[in-house]
Amino acid sequence: MEKPKLEKFWSPSRGNGLRALASLRPGELLFRSEPLAYTVCKESLGVVCERCLCRYGANLLTCVCPGM
Ligand SMILES: [Zn+2]
């Protein structure tokens, strides 16, 4: 198992935090998690499905994605 590059910590003045334990490269993936919530940005409204975020075209009205 790879050594963790981040650790959670708690600060009395700032609360919960996350800090690096090793040198990090630009663009390196540090953390991945399922989103708690999401929304479609203004530029993508009507271009992507608002449920699964798949790109279908300019006039998408309903989700037609398999499994939805
Ligand atoms: Zn969809």
mmCIF file of C-alpha atoms and ligand atoms in Angstrom:
data_model
loop_
_atom_site.group_PDB
_atom_site.id
_atom_site.type_symbol
_atom_site.label_atom_id
_atom_site.label_comp_id
_atom_site.label_asym_id
_atom_site.label_seq_id
_atom_site.Cartn_x
_atom_site.Cartn_y
_atom_site.Cartn_z
ATOM 1 C CA MET A 1 0.000 0.000 0.000
ATOM 2 C CA GLU A 2 1.251 3.449 -0.961
ATOM 3 C CA LYS A 3 2.233 5.824 1.822
ATOM 4 C CA PRO A 4 -0.428 8.546 2.250
ATOM 5 C CA LYS A 5 0.519 11.961 0.894
ATOM 6 C CA LEU A 6 -2.094 13.846 2.897
ATOM 7 C CA GLU A 7 -3.391 13.844 6.413
ATOM 8 C CA LYS A 8 -6.402 15.361 8.086
ATOM 9 C CA PHE A 9 -5.764 17.596 11.068
ATOM 10 C CA TRP A 10 -7.662 19.826 13.413
ATOM 11 C CA SER A 11 -6.689 23.341 14.401
ATOM 12 C CA PRO A 12 -8.260 25.047 17.428
ATOM 13 C CA SER A 13 -8.424 28.365 15.551
ATOM 14 C CA ARG A 14 -9.412 27.116 12.053
ATOM 15 C CA GLY A 15 -11.114 23.732 12.487
ATOM 16 C CA ASN A 16 -10.602 20.770 10.163
ATOM 17 C CA GLY A 17 -7.807 20.856 7.607
ATOM 18 C CA LEU A 18 -5.865 18.755 5.112
ATOM 19 C CA ARG A 19 -2.074 18.999 4.731
ATOM 20 C CA ALA A 20 0.643 17.428 2.585
ATOM 21 C CA LEU A 21 3.032 14.868 4.093
ATOM 22 C CA ALA A 22 5.358 14.797 1.073
ATOM 23 C CA SER A 23 6.399 16.930 -1.896
ATOM 24 C CA LEU A 24 3.614 17.191 -4.468
ATOM 25 C CA ARG A 25 3.836 17.562 -8.255
ATOM 26 C CA PRO A 26 1.654 20.089 -10.104
ATOM 27 C CA GLY A 27 -1.499 18.348 -11.314
ATOM 28 C CA GLU A 28 -1.025 15.316 -9.045
ATOM 29 C CA LEU A 29 -4.290 13.653 -7.955
ATOM 30 C CA LEU A 30 -4.430 13.962 -4.177
ATOM 31 C CA PHE A 31 -7.971 13.112 -3.203
ATOM 32 C CA ARG A 32 -10.992 11.555 -4.886
ATOM 33 C CA SER A 33 -14.487 11.310 -3.510
ATOM 34 C CA GLU A 34 -18.078 11.010 -4.658
ATOM 35 C CA PRO A 35 -19.699 14.473 -4.777
ATOM 36 C CA LEU A 36 -22.274 15.345 -2.134
ATOM 37 C CA ALA A 37 -23.989 17.736 -4.530
ATOM 38 C CA TYR A 38 -23.404 19.161 -7.980
ATOM 39 C CA THR A 39 -24.965 21.538 -10.455
ATOM 40 C CA VAL A 40 -24.580 22.402 -14.103
ATOM 41 C CA CYS A 41 -22.780 25.690 -14.769
ATOM 42 C CA LYS A 42 -24.559 28.417 -16.783
ATOM 43 C CA GLU A 43 -22.463 27.719 -19.877
ATOM 44 C CA SER A 44 -23.554 24.056 -19.900
ATOM 45 C CA LEU A 45 -27.288 24.508 -19.248
ATOM 46 C CA GLY A 46 -29.189 22.855 -22.087
ATOM 47 C CA VAL A 47 -26.004 21.223 -23.371
ATOM 48 C CA VAL A 48 -25.514 18.500 -20.748
ATOM 49 C CA CYS A 49 -27.959 16.289 -18.880
ATOM 50 C CA GLU A 50 -28.648 17.787 -15.432
ATOM 51 C CA ARG A 51 -28.825 14.300 -13.858
ATOM 52 C CA CYS A 52 -25.763 12.500 -15.221
ATOM 53 C CA LEU A 53 -23.842 15.412 -16.869
ATOM 54 C CA CYS A 54 -23.540 13.577 -20.202
ATOM 55 C CA ARG A 55 -23.256 15.886 -23.210
ATOM 56 C CA TYR A 56 -26.131 15.327 -25.673
ATOM 57 C CA GLY A 57 -26.597 18.535 -27.617
ATOM 58 C CA ALA A 58 -28.185 21.957 -27.473
ATOM 59 C CA ASN A 59 -31.851 20.935 -26.964
ATOM 60 C CA LEU A 60 -31.699 18.210 -24.302
ATOM 61 C CA LEU A 61 -35.021 18.107 -22.460
ATOM 62 C CA THR A 62 -34.910 14.818 -20.544
ATOM 63 C CA CYS A 63 -32.311 12.316 -19.467
ATOM 64 C CA VAL A 64 -32.013 9.484 -21.945
ATOM 65 C CA CYS A 65 -28.903 7.943 -20.414
ATOM 66 C CA PRO A 66 -28.864 4.151 -19.995
ATOM 67 C CA GLY A 67 -29.472 3.097 -16.422
ATOM 68 C CA MET A 68 -31.035 6.395 -15.319
HETATM 69 ZN ZN ZN B 1 -28.575 11.790 -18.225
#
